[in-house]
Tab-separated table of C-alpha atoms in Angstrom:
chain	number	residue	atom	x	y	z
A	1	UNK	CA	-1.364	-22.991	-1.735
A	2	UNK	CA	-4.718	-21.941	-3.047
A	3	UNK	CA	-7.491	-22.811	-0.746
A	4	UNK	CA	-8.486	-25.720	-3.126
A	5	UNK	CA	-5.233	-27.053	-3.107
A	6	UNK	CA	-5.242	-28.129	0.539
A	7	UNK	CA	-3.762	-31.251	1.376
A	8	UNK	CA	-3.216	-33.294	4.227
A	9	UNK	CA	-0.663	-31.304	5.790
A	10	UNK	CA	-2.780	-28.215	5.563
A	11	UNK	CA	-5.422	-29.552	7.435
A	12	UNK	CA	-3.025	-31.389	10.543
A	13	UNK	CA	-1.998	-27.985	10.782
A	14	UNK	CA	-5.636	-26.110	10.732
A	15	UNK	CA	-6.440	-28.477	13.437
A	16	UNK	CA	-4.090	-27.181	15.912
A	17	UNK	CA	-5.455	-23.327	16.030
A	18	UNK	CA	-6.409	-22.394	19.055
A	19	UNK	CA	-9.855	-21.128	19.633
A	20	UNK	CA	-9.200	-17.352	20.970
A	21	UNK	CA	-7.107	-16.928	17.506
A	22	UNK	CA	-9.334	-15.580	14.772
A	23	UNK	CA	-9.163	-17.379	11.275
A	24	UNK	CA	-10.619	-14.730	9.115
A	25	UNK	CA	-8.861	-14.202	5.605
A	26	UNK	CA	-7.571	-11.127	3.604
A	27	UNK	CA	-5.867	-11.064	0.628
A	28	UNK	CA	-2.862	-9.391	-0.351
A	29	UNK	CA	-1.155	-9.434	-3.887
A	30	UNK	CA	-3.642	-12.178	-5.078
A	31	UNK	CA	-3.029	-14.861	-1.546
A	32	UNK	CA	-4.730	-15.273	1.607
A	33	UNK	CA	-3.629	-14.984	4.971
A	34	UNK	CA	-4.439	-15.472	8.287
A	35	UNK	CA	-5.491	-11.736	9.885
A	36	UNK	CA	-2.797	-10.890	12.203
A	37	UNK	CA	-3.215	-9.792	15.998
A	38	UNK	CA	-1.251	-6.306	15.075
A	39	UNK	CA	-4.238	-5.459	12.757
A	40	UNK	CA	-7.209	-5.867	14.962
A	41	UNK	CA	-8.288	-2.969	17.027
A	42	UNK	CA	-7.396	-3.287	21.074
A	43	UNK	CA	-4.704	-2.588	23.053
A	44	UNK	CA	-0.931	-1.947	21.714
A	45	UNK	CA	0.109	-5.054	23.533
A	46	UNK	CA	3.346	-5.928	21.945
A	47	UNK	CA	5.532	-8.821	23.268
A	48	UNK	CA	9.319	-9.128	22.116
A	49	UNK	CA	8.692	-11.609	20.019
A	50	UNK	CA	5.569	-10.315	18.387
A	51	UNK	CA	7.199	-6.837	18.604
A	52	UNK	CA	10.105	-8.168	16.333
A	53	UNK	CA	8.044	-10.283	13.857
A	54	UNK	CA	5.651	-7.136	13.176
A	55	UNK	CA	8.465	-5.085	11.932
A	56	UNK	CA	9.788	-7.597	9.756
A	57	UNK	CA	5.936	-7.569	8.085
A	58	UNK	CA	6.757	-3.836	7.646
A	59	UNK	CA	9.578	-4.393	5.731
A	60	UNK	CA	8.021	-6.782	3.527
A	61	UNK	CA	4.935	-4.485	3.027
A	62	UNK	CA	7.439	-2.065	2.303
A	63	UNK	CA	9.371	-3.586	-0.311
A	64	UNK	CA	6.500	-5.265	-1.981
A	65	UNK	CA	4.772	-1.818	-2.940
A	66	UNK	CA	6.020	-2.350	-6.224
A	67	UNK	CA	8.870	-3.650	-8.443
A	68	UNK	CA	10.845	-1.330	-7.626
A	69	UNK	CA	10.919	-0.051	-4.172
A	70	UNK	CA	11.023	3.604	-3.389
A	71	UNK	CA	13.684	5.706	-1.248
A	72	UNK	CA	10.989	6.395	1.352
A	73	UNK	CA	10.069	2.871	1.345
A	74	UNK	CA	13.802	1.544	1.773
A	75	UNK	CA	14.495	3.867	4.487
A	76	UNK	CA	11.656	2.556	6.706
A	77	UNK	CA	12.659	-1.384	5.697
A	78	UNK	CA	16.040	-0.308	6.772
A	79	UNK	CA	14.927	1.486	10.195
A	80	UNK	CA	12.179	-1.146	11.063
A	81	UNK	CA	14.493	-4.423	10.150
A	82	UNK	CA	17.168	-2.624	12.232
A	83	UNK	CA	14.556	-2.441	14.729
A	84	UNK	CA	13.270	-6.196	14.015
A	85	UNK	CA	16.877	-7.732	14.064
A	86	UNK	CA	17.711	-6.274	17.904
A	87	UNK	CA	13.985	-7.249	19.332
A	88	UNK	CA	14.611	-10.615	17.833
A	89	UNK	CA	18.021	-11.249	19.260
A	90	UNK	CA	17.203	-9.816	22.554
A	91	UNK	CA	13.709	-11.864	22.701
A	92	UNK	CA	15.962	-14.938	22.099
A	93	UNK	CA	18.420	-13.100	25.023
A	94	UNK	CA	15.926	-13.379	26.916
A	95	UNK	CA	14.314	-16.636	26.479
A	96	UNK	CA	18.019	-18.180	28.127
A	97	UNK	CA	17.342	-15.759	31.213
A	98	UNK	CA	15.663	-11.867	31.565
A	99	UNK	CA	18.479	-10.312	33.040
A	100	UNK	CA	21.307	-10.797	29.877
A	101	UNK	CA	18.869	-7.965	28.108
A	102	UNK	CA	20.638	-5.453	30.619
A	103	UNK	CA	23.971	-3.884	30.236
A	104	UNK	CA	24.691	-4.622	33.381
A	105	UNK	CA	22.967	-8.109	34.401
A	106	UNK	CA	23.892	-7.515	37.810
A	107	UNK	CA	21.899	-3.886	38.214
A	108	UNK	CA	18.595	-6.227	36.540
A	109	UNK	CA	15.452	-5.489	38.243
A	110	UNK	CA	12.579	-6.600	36.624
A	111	UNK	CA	10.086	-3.690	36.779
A	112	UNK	CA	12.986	-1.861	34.619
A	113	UNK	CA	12.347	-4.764	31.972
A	114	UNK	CA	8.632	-4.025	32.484
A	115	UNK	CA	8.361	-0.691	32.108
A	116	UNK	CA	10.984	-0.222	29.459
A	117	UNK	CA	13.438	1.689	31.175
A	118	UNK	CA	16.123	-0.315	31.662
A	119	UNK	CA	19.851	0.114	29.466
A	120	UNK	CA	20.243	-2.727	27.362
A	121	UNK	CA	23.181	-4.240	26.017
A	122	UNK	CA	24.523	-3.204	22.887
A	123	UNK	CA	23.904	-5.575	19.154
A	124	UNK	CA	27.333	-6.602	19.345
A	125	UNK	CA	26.725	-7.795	23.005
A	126	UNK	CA	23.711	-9.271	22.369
A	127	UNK	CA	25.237	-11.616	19.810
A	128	UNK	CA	28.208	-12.401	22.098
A	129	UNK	CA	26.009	-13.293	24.916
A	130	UNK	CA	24.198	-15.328	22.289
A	131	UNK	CA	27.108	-17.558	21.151
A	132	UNK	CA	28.260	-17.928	25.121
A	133	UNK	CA	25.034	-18.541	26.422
A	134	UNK	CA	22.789	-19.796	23.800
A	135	UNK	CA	25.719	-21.492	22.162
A	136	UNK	CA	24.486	-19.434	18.391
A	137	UNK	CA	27.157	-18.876	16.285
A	138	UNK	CA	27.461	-16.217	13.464
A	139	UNK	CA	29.308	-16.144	10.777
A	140	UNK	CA	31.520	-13.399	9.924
A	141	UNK	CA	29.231	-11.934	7.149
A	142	UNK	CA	26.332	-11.702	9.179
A	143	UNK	CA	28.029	-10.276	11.539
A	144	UNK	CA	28.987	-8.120	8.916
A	145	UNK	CA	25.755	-7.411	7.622
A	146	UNK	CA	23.730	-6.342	11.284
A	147	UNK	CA	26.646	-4.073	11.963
A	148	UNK	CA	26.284	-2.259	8.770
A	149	UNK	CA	22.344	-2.339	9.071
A	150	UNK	CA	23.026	-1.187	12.767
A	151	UNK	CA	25.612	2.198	11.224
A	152	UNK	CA	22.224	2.463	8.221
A	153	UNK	CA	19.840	2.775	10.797
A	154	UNK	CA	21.949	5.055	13.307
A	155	UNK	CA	22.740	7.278	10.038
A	156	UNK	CA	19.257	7.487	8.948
A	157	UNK	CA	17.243	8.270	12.231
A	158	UNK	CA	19.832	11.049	13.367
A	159	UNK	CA	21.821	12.204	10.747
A	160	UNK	CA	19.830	11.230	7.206
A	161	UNK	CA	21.927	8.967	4.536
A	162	UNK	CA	24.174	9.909	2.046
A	163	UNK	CA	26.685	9.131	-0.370
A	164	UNK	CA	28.147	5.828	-1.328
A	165	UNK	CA	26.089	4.411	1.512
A	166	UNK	CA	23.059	5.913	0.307
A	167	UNK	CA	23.077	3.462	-3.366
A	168	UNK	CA	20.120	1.340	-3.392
A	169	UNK	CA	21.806	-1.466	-4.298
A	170	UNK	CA	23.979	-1.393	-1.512
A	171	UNK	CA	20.934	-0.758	1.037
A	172	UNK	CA	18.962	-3.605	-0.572
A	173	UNK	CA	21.708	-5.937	-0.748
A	174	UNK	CA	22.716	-5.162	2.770
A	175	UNK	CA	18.397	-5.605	3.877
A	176	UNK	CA	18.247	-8.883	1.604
A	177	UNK	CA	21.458	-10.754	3.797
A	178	UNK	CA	19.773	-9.509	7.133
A	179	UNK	CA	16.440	-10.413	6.138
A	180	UNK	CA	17.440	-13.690	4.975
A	181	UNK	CA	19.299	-14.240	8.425
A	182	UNK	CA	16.571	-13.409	10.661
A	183	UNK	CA	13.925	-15.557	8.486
A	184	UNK	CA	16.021	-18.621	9.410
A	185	UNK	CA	16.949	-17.545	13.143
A	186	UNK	CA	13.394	-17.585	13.731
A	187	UNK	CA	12.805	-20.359	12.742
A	188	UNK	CA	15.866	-22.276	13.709
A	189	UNK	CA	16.118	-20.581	17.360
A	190	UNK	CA	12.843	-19.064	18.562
A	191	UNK	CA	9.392	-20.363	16.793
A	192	UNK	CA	9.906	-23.624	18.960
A	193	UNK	CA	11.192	-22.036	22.238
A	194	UNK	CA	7.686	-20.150	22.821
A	195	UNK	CA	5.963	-22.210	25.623
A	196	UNK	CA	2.592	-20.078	24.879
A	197	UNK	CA	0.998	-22.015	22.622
A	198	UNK	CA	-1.525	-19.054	21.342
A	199	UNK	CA	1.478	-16.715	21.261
A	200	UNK	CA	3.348	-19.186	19.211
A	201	UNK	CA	0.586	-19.486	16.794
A	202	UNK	CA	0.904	-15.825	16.388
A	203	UNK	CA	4.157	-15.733	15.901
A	204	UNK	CA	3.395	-18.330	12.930
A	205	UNK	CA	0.660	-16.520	11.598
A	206	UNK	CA	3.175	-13.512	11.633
A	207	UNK	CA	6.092	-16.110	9.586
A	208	UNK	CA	3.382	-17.076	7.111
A	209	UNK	CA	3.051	-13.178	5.947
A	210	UNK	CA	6.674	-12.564	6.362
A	211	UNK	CA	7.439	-16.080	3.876
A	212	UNK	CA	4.613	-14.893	1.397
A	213	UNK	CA	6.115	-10.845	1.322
A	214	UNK	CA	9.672	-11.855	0.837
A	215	UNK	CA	8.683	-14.316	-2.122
A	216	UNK	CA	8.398	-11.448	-4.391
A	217	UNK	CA	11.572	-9.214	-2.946
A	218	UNK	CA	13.948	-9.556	-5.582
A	219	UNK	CA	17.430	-8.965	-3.641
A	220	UNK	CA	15.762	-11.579	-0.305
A	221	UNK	CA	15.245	-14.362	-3.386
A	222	UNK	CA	19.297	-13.707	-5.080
A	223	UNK	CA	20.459	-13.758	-1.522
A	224	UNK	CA	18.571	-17.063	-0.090
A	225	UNK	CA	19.120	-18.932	-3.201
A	226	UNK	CA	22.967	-18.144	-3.284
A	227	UNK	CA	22.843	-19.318	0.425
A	228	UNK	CA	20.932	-22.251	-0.324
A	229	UNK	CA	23.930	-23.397	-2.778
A	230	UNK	CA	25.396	-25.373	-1.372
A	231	UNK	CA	22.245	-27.807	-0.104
A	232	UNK	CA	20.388	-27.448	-3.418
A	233	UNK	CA	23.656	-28.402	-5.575
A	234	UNK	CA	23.857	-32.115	-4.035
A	235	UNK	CA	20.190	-32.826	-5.005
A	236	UNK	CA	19.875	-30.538	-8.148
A	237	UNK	CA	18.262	-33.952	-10.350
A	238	UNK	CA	15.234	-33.862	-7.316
A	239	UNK	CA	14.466	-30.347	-7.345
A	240	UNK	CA	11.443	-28.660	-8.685
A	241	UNK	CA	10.165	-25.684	-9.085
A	242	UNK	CA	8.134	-24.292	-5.887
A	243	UNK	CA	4.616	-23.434	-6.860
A	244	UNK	CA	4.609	-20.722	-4.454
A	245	UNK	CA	7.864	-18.647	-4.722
A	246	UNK	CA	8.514	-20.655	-8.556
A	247	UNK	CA	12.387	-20.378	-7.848
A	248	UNK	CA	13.876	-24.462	-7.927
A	249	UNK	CA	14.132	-24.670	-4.568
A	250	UNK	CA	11.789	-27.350	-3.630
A	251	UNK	CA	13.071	-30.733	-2.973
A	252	UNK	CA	12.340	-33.967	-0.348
A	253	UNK	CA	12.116	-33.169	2.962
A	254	UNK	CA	14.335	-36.068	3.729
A	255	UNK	CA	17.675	-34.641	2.879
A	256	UNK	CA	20.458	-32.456	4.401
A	257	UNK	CA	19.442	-29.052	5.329
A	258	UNK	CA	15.968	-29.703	6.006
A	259	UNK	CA	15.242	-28.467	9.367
A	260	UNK	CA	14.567	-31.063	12.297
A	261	UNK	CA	10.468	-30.287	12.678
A	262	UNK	CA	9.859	-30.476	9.175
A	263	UNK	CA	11.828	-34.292	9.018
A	264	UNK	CA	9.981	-35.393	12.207
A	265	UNK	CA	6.340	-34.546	9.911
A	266	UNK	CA	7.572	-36.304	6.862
A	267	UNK	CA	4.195	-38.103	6.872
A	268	UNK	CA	2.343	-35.007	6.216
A	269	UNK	CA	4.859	-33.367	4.579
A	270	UNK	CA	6.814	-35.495	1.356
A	271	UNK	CA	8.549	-31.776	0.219
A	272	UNK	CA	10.033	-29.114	1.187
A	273	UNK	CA	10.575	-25.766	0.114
A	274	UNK	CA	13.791	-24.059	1.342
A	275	UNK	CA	12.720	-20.385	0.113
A	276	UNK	CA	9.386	-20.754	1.168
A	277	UNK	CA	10.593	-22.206	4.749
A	278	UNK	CA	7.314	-24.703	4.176
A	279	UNK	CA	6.961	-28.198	3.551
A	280	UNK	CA	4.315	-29.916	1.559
A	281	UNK	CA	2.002	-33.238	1.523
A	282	UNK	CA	1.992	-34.794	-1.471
A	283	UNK	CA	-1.389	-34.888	-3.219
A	284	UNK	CA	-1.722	-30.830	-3.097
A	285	UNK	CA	1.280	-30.384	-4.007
A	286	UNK	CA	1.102	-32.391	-7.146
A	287	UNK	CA	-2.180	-30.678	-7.810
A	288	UNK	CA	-0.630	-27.038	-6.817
A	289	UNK	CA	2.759	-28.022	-9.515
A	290	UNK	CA	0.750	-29.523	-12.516
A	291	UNK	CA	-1.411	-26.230	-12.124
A	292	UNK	CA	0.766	-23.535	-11.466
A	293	UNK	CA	3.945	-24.225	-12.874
A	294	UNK	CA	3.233	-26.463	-15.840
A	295	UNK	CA	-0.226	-24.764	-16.512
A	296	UNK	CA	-2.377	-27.249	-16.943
A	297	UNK	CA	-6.205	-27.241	-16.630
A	298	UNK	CA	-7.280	-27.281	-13.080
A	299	UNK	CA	-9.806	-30.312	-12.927
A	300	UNK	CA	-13.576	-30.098	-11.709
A	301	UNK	CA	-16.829	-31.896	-11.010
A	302	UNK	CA	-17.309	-31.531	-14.596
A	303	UNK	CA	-14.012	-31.871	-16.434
A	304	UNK	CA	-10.875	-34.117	-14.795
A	305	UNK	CA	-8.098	-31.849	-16.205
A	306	UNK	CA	-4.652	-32.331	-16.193
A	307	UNK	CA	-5.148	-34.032	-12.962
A	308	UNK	CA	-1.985	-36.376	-11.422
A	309	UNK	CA	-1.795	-39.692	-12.335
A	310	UNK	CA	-1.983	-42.320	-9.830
A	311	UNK	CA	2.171	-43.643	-9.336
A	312	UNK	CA	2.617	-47.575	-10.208
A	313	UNK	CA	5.067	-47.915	-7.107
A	314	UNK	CA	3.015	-46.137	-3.846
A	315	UNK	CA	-0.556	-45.872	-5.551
A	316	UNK	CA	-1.408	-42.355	-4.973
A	317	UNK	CA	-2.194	-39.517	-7.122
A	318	UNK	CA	1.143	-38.361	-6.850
A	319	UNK	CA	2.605	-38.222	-10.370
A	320	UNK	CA	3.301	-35.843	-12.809
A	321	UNK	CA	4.334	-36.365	-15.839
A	322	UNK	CA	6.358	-33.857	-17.479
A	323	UNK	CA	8.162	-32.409	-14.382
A	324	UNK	CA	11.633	-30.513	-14.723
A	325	UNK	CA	14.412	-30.811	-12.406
A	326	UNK	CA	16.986	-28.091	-11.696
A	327	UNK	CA	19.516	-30.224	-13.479
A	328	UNK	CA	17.371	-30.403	-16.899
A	329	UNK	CA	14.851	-27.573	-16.840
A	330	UNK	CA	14.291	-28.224	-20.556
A	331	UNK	CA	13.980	-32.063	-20.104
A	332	UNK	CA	10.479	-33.076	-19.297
A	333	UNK	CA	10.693	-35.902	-16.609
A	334	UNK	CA	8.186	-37.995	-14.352
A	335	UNK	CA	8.029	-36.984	-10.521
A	336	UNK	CA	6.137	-38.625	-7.668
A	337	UNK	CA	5.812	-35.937	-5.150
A	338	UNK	CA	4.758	-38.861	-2.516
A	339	UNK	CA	7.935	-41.073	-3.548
A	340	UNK	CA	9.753	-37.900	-3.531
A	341	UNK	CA	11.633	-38.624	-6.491
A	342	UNK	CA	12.349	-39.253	-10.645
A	343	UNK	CA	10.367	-42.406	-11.729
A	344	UNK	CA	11.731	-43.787	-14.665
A	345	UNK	CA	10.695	-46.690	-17.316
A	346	UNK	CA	6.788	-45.621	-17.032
A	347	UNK	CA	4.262	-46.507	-19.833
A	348	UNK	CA	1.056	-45.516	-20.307
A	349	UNK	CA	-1.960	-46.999	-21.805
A	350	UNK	CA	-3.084	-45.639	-25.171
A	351	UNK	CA	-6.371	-46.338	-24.725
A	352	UNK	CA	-7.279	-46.260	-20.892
A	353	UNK	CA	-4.252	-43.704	-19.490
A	354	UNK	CA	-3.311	-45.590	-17.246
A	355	UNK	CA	0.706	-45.682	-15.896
A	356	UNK	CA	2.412	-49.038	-15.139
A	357	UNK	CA	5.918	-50.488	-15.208
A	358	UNK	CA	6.986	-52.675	-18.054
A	359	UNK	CA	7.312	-55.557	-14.852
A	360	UNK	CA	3.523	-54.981	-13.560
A	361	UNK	CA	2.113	-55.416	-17.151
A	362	UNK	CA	-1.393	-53.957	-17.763
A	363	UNK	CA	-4.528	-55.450	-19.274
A	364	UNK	CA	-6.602	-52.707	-20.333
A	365	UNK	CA	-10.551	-53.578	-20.466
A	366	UNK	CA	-11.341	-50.500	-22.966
A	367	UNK	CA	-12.269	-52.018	-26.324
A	368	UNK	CA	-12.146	-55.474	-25.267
């Protein structure tokens, strides 16, 4: 969200940074984000986890050069999310124990893990240790999709690409499926696993620039929103178009396929955005939707603009009238984004604006 768009979930989050982490801004493609560690001069200390996240912000800053990415620019996404998908795995390898990184666990020492010079297990091991150990399971077509990133990246750092498996749309739809995977393994297996808690607030910082570069990555969006099908389809009358990424894939955080740490901050966060991996409190978000995706005038100390209306039922400024739903995109509707839901049977006072149920009544004072 804009910075004037901050609601109460914003700041419960701003209050957790720790001190030693700098907060400056920059701005890329017209947003703010947090500077990352990678980008400040010092040493090239790079920790698995870090390691992995920075080269999925490569392959967003690759594809993201412009609407249509170049072949220089798809051959490093495909060679540094190659790169980002085995760190990742192995950093999650090696959050169960250090030694399943090695070929041969038995032979682990750990100045070889140290020093870089040990032999590490191959992808396909890495993911079967995974599902033993870890008890992750993949399904077939991501196992599908690292193994033919895995032959991409192979082909292009020795050999160079060509023919059939040299298309772009076969390397970007190939990039989008793995991307998309390792978006929600972070999040699902590794963010909360990091005992550091500066190092996980990189790692965050890192997911926040990764979430804003993939918004605009046309093959990530068709592949996360065919993937989030089947938990958008159940709930299609409560969804909304996401301010941020504006695909209709924002919805109550209290449903099925909301992760677990978004649920457990429901209080802070009413919505949730399933492309955007974010959720939202209420009052911003209102603001943020009436703004960005209806277009409405964005109020100030002098004018009050399109500003929410206050919701008859939990009395905050919550409501917008004139919502769409992925069901009826062409039928306006009224949303409370703290109820989380369609509000029907409102009225609203011609004279003083103000929104009530036919059961509450209203006396308006205006004229009287």
């Amino acid at each position: 969200m804009d910075e004037q768009f901050l609601d109460d979930a914003s700041i419960h989050e701003l209050e957790d940074v720790p001190k030693s982490v700098d907060q400056r801004l920059i701005e890329l493609n017209g947003a703010y984000y947090q500077v990352r560690q990678a980008e400040l001069a010092g040493d090239v200390h790079f920790p698995p986890v870090r390691n992995g996240l920075d080269y999925l912000v490569s392959v967003t800053e690759h594809l993201t050069i412009g609407r249509e990415p170049s072949a220089r620019a798809m051959k490093y996404a495909v060679l540094h999310l190659a790169a980002g998908a085995e760190v990742l795995l192995k950093a999650r390898l090696q959050m169960v124990h250090w030694s399943l990184v090695f070929a041969n666990p038995g032979e682990a020492t750990r100045e070889a893990l140290e020093n870089g010079t040990l032999n590490s297990c191959s992808p396909g091991e890495t993911r079967k240790r995974l599902t033993n150990m870890a008890d992750i399971k993949f399904s077939q077509s991501e196992k599908a999709a690292l193994s033919d990133l895995a032959e991409r990246r192979n082909a292009l750092q020795h050999y160079g690409l060509v023919g059939e498996n040299a298309k772009a749309g076969k390397v970007e739809s190939t990039t989008a499926q793995v991307l998309n995977f390792l978006i929600s393994f972070v999040n699902e297996h590794i963010l909360e696993r990091i005992k550091d808690e500066e190092e996980r607030h990189h790692a965050e910082i890192d997911m926040e620039r990764i979430r804003g570069g993939v918004r605009s990555i046309q093959g990530y969006v068709a592949e996360r929103m065919k993937d989030l099908a089947p938990v958008l389809g159940p709930v299609r009358a409560r969804t909304l178009q996401c301010p941020q990424c504006r695909q209709f894939a924002l919805t109550p955080t209290m449903i099925k396929g909301v992760p677990e740490w978004c649920q457990s901050d429901v209080h802070f966060s009413r919505m949730y955005c399933h492309l955007c991996v974010e959720g939202y409190g209420a009052p911003g978000l209102a603001l943020g939707y009436a703004v960005h995706v209806l277009d409405r005038a964005t109020p100030d100390a002098s004018y009050d603009g399109d500003a929410p209306n206050r919701c008859p039922f939990c009395a905050t400024s919550s409501l917008v009238r004139g919502a769409r739903t992925a069901a009826a995109p062409d039928t306006p509707i009224d949303y409370c984004f703290h109820c989380a839901d369609v509000v029907d049977g409102l009225n609203e006072c011609e004279r003083c604006g103000f929104i009530y149920t036919t059961e509450q009544g209203h006396r308006c004072r205006i004229g009287r």
